[in-house]
mmCIF file of C-alpha atoms in Angstrom:
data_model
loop_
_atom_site.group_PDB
_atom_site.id
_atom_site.type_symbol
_atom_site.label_atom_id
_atom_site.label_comp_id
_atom_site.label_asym_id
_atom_site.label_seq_id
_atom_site.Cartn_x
_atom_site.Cartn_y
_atom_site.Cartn_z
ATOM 1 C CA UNK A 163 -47.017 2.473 -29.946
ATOM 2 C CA UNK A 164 -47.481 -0.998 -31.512
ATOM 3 C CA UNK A 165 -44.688 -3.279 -31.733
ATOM 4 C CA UNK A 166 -44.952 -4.777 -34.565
ATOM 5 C CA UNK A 167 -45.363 -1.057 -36.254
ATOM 6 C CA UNK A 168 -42.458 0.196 -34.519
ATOM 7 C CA UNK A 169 -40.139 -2.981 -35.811
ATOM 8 C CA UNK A 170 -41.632 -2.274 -39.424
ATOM 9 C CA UNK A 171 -40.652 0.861 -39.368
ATOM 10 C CA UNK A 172 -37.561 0.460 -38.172
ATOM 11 C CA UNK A 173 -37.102 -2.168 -40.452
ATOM 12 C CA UNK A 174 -38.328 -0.363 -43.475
ATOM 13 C CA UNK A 175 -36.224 2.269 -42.738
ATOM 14 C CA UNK A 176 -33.359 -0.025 -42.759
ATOM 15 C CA UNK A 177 -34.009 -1.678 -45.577
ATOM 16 C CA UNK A 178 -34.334 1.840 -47.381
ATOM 17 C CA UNK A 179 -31.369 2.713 -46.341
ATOM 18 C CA UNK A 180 -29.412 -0.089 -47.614
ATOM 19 C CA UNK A 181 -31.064 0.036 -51.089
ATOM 20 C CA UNK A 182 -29.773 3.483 -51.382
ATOM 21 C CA UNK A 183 -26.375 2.664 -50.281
ATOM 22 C CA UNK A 184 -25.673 -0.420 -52.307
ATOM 23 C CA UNK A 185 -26.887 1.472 -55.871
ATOM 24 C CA UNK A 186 -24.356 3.857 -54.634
ATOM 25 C CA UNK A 187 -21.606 1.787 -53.404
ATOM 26 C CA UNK A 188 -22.022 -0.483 -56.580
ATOM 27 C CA UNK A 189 -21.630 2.789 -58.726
ATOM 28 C CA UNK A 190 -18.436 4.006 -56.820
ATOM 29 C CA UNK A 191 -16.603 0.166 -57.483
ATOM 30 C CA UNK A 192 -17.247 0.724 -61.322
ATOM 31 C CA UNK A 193 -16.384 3.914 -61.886
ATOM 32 C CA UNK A 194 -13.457 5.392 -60.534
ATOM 33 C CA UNK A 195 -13.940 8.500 -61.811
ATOM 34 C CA UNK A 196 -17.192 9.019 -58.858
ATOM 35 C CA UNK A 197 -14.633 8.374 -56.293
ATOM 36 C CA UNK A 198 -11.138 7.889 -55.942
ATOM 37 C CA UNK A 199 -9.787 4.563 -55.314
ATOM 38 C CA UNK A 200 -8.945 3.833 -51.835
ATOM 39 C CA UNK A 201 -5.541 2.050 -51.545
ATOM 40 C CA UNK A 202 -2.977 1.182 -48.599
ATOM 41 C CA UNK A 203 0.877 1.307 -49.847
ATOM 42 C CA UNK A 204 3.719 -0.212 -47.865
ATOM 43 C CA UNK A 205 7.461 -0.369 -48.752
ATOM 44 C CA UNK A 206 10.213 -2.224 -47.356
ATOM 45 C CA UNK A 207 13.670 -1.211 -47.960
ATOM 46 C CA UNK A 208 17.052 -2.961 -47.014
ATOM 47 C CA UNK A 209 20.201 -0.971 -47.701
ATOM 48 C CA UNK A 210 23.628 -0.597 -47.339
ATOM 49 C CA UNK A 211 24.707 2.861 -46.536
ATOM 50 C CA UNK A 212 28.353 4.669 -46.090
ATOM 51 C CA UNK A 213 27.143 6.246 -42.442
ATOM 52 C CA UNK A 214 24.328 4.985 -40.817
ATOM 53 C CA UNK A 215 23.753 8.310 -38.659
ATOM 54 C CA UNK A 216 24.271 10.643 -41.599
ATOM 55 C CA UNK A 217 21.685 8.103 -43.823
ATOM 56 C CA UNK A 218 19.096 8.173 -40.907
ATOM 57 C CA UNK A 219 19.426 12.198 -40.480
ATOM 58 C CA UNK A 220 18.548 12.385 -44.239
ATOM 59 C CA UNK A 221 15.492 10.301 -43.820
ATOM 60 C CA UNK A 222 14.601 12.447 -40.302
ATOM 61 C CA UNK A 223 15.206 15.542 -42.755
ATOM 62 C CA UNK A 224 12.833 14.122 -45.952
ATOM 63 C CA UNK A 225 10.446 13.109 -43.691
ATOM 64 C CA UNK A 226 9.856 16.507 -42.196
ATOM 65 C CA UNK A 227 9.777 18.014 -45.698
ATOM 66 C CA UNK A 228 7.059 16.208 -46.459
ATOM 67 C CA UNK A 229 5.033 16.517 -43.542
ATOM 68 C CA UNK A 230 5.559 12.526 -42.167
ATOM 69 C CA UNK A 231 6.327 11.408 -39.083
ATOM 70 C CA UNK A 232 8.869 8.498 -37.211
ATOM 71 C CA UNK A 233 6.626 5.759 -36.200
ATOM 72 C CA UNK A 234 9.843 3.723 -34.765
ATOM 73 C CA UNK A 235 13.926 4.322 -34.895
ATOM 74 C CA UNK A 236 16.192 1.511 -33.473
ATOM 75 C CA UNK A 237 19.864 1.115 -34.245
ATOM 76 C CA UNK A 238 21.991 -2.199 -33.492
ATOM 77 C CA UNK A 239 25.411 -3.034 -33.050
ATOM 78 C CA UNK A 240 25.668 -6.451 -34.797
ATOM 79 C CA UNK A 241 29.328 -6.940 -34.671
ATOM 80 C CA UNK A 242 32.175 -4.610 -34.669
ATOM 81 C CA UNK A 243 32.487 -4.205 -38.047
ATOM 82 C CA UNK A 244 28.103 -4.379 -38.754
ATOM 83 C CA UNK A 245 25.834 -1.903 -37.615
ATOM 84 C CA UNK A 246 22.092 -1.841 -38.279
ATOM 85 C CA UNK A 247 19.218 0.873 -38.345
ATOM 86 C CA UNK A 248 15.738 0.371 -38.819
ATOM 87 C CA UNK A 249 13.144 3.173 -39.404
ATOM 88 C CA UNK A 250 9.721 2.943 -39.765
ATOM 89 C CA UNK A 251 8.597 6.340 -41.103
ATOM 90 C CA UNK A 252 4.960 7.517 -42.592
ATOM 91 C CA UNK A 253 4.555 10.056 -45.033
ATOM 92 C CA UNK A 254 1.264 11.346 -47.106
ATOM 93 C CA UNK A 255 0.401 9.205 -49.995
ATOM 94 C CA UNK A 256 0.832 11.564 -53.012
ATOM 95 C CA UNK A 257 4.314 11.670 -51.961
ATOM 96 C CA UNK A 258 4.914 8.177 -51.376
ATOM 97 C CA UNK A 259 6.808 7.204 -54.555
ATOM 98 C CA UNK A 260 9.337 10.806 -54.585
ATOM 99 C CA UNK A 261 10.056 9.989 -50.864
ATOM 100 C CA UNK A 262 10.944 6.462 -51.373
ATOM 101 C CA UNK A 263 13.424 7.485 -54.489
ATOM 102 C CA UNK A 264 15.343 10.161 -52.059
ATOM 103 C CA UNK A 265 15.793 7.601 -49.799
ATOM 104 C CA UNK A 266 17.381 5.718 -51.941
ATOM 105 C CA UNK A 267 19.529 8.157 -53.189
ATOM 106 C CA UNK A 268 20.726 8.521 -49.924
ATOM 107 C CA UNK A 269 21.955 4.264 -49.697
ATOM 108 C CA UNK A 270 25.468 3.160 -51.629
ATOM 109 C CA UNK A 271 23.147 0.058 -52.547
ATOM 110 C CA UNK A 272 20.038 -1.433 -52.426
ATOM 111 C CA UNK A 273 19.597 -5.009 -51.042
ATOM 112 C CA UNK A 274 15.845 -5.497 -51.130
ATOM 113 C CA UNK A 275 12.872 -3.806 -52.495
ATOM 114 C CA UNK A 276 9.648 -4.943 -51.383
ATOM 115 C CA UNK A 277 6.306 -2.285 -52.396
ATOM 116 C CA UNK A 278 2.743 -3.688 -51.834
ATOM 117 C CA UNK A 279 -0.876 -1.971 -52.313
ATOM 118 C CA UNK A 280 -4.180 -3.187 -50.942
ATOM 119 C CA UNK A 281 -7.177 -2.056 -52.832
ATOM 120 C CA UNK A 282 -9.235 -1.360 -49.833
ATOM 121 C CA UNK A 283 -12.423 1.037 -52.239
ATOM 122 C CA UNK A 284 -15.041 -1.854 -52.077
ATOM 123 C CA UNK A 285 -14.281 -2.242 -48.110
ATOM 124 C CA UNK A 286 -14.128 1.466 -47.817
ATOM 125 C CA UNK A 287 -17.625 1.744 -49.869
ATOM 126 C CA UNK A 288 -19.121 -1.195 -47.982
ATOM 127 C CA UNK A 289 -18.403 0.476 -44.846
ATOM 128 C CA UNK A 290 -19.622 4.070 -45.655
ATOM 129 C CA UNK A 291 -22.999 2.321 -46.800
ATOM 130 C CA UNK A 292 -23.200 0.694 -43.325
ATOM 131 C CA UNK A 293 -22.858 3.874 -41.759
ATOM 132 C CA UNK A 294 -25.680 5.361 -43.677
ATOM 133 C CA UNK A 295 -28.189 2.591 -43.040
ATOM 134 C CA UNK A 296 -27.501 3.001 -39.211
ATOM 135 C CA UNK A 297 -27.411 6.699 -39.429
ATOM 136 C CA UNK A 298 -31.070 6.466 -41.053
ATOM 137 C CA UNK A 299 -32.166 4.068 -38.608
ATOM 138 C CA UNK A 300 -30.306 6.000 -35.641
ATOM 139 C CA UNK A 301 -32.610 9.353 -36.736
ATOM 140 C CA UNK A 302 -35.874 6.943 -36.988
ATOM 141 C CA UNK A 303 -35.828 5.662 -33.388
ATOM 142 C CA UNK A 304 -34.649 9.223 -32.208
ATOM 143 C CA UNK A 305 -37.935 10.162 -33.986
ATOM 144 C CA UNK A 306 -40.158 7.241 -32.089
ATOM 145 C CA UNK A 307 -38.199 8.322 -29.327
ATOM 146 C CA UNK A 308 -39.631 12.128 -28.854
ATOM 147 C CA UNK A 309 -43.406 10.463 -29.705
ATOM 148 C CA UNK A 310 -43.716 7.519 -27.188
ATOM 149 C CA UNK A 311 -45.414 8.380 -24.114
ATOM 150 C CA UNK A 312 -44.915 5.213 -22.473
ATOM 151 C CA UNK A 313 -42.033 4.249 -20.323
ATOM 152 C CA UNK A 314 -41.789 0.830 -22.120
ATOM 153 C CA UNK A 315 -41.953 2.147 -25.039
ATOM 154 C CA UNK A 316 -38.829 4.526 -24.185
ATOM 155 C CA UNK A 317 -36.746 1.907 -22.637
ATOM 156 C CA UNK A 318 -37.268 -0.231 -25.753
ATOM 157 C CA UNK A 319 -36.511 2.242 -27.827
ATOM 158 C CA UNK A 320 -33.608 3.792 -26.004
ATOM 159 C CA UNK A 321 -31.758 -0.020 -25.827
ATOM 160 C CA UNK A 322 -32.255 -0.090 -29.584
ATOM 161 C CA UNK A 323 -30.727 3.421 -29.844
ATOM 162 C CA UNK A 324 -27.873 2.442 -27.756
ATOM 163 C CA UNK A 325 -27.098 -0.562 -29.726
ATOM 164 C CA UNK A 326 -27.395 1.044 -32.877
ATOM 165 C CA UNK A 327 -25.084 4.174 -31.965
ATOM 166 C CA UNK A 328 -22.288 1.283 -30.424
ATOM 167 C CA UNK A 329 -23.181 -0.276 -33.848
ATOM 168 C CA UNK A 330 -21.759 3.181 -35.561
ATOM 169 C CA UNK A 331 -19.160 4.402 -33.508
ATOM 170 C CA UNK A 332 -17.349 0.671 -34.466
ATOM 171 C CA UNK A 333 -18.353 1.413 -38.438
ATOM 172 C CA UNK A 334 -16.733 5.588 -37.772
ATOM 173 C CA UNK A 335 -13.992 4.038 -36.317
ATOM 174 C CA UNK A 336 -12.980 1.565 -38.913
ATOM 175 C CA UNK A 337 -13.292 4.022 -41.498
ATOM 176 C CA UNK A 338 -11.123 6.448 -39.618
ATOM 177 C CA UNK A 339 -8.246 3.836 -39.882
ATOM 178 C CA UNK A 340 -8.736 3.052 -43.419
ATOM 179 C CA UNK A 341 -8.684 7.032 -44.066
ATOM 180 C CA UNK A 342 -5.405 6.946 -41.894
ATOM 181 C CA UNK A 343 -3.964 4.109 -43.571
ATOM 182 C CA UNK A 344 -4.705 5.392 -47.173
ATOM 183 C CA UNK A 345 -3.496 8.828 -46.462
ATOM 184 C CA UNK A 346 -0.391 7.823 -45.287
ATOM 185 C CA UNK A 347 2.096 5.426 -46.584
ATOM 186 C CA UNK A 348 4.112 3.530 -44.189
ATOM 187 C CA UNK A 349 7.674 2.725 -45.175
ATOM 188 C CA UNK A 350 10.330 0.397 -43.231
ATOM 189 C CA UNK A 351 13.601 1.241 -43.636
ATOM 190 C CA UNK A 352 16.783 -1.235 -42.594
ATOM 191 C CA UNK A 353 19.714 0.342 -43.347
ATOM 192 C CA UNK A 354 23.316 -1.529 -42.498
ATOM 193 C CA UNK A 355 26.675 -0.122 -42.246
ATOM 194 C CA UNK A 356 29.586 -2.227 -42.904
ATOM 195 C CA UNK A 357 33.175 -0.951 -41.810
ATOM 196 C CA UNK A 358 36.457 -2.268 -42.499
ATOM 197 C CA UNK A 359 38.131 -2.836 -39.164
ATOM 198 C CA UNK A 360 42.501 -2.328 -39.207
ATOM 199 C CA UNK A 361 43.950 -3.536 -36.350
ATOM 200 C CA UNK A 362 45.581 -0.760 -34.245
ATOM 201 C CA UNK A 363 49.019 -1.007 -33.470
ATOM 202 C CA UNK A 364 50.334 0.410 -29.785
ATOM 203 C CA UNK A 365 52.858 2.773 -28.894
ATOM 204 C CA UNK A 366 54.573 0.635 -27.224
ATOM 205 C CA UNK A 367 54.963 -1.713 -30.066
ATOM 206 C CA UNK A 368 56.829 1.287 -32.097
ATOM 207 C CA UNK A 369 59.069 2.493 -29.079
ATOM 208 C CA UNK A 370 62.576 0.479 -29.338
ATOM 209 C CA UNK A 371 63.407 1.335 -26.296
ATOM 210 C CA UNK A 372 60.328 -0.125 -24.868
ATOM 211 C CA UNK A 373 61.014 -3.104 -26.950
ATOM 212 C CA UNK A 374 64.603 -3.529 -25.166
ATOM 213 C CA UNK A 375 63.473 -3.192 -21.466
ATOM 214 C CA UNK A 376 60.953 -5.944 -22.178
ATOM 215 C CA UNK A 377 63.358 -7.973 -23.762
ATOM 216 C CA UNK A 378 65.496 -7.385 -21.077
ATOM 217 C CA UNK A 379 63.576 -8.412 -18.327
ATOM 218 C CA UNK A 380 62.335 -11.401 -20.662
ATOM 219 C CA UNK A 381 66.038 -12.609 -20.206
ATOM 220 C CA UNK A 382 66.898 -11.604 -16.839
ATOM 221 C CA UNK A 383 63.937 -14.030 -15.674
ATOM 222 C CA UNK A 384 65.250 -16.802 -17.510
ATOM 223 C CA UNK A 385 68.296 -16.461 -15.865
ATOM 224 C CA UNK A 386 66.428 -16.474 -12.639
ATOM 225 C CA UNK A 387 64.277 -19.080 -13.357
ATOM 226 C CA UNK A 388 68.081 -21.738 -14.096
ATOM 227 C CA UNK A 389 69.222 -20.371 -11.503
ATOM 228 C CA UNK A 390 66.290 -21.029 -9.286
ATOM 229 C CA UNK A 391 65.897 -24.314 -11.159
ATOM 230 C CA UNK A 392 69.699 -25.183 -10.512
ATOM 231 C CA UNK A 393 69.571 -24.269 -6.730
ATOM 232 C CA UNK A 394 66.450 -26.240 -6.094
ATOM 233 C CA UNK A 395 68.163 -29.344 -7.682
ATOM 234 C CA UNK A 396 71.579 -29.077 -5.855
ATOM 235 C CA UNK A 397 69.523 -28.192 -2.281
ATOM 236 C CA UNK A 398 66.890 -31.038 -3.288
ATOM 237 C CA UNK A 399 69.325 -33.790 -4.173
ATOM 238 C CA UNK A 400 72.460 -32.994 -1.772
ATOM 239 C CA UNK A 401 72.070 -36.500 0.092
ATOM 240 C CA UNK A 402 72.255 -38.356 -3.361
ATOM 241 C CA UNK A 403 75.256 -35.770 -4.528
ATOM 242 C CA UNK A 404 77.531 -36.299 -1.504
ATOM 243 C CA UNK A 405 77.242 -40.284 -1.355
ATOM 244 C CA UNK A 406 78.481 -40.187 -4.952
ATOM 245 C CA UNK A 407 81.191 -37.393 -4.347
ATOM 246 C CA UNK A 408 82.328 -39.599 -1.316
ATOM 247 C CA UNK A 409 82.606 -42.378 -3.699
ATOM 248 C CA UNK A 410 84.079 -40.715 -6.842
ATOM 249 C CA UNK A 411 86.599 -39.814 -4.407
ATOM 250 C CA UNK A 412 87.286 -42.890 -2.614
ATOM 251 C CA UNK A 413 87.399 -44.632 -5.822
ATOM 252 C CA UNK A 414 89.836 -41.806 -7.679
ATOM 253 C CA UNK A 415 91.908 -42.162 -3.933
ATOM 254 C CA UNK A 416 92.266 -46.095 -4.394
ATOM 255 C CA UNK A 417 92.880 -45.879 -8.257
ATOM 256 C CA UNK A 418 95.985 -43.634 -7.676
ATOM 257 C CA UNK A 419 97.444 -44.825 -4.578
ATOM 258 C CA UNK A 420 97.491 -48.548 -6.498
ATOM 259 C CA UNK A 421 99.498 -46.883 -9.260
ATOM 260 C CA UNK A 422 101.912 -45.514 -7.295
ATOM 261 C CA UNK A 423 102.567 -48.694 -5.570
ATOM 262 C CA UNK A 424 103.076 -50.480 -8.844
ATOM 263 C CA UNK A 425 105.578 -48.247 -9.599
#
């Protein structure tokens, strides 16, 4: 086996391939009709609801019913009066827009709305086209590969092989995700749950006889506490009192006994 025939034909082959494909990819852009457009939908919905557990066990329910799935469920306590749920849910794409209009039947009102879709056909096209152009050059070496006799012929062609099949199991696996990503719709749901928070009052508050023995021993320590205070500054100060009690009465003694002897 030449080498120069063998890349010819390879390349040939290629080339053939791609011809083909691009006629055909060019034909599915233009006219929707040969195949159906190929696009991703996302939605992103903020609400507030009345009960955040009852809301998200609605959306569990509708999902089910129309054979989605939970990607991701999270709930937060922002405050004590605030909580918050988020749900990230995928369901089929033909019932993207009757899911998303339960769900917000299920809300007391919608804060945000936010619906996109990514016209992903020419990608989609593009891709499949690849894949045929490797698939046709994939059975052309397998061909060369049965015919060479030898061994560096086979090596050659088996490295080409291998790169070609790595070459197609990246193009199968990008269409895979586009086919996942166009089949289902992915939808994010925040939900938030305001609650009005009266302040409790205790029992205790509402017992007057609770109220009375509190008061009571409210005034009972301030007794205590003059009494305390009264002892500590009649112990505390007792040299200072008795000098002036000695002289209050010396002086009272002197005052009188001078009266008398005027008199």
């Amino acid at each position: 086996m030449k080498d120069v025939e063998y890349s010819n034909d390879i390349g040939e082959a290629e080339d053939s391939s791609k011809e083909e494909s691009i006629t055909e990819a060019e034909e599915s852009t233009t006219n929707p009709t040969i195949s159906q457009r190929k696009i991703i939908h996302k939605a992103n919905i903020s609400a507030n609801v009345k009960e955040l557990t009852v809301a998200q066990e609605k959306i569990t329910e509708k999902v089910s019913k129309y054979n989605g799935y939970i990607v991701e469920s999270n709930n937060f306590q922002e405050s004590d009066s605030r909580s918050h749920g988020r749900m990230v849910v995928r369901v089929p794409e033909e019932h993207f827009e009757t899911f998303l209009s339960e769900a917000e039947g299920q809300v007391t009102k919608v804060l945000e709305r936010n619906i996109t879709g990514e016209d992903v056909t020419e990608q989609y096209v593009d891709l499949e086209s690849r894949l045929k152009s490797k698939r046709a050059v994939e059975a052309r070496l397998l061909v060369f590969m049965e015919s060479a006799e030898k061994t560096e012929d086979l090596l050659k062609i088996s490295a080409d092989l291998a790169k070609v099949q790595e070459e197609i199991e990246v193009i199968v696996g990008k269409i895979k995700y586009l086919d996942n990503q166009t089949s289902f719709s992915t939808i994010e749901l925040n939900f938030y749950e305001d609650r009005v928070i009266v302040p409790s009052i205790e029992n205790k508050e509402l017992n007057t006889w609770e109220k009375t023995k509190k008061q009571f021993v409210q005034s009972v320590n301030a007794l205590l506490m003059i009494g305390s205070w009264i002892i500590v500054f009649l112990l505390g100060n007792l040299p200072v009192l008795l000098v002036i009690g000695i002289v209050s009465f010396l002086s009272i003694w002197f005052i009188r006994k001078r009266r008398k002897d005027k008199e």
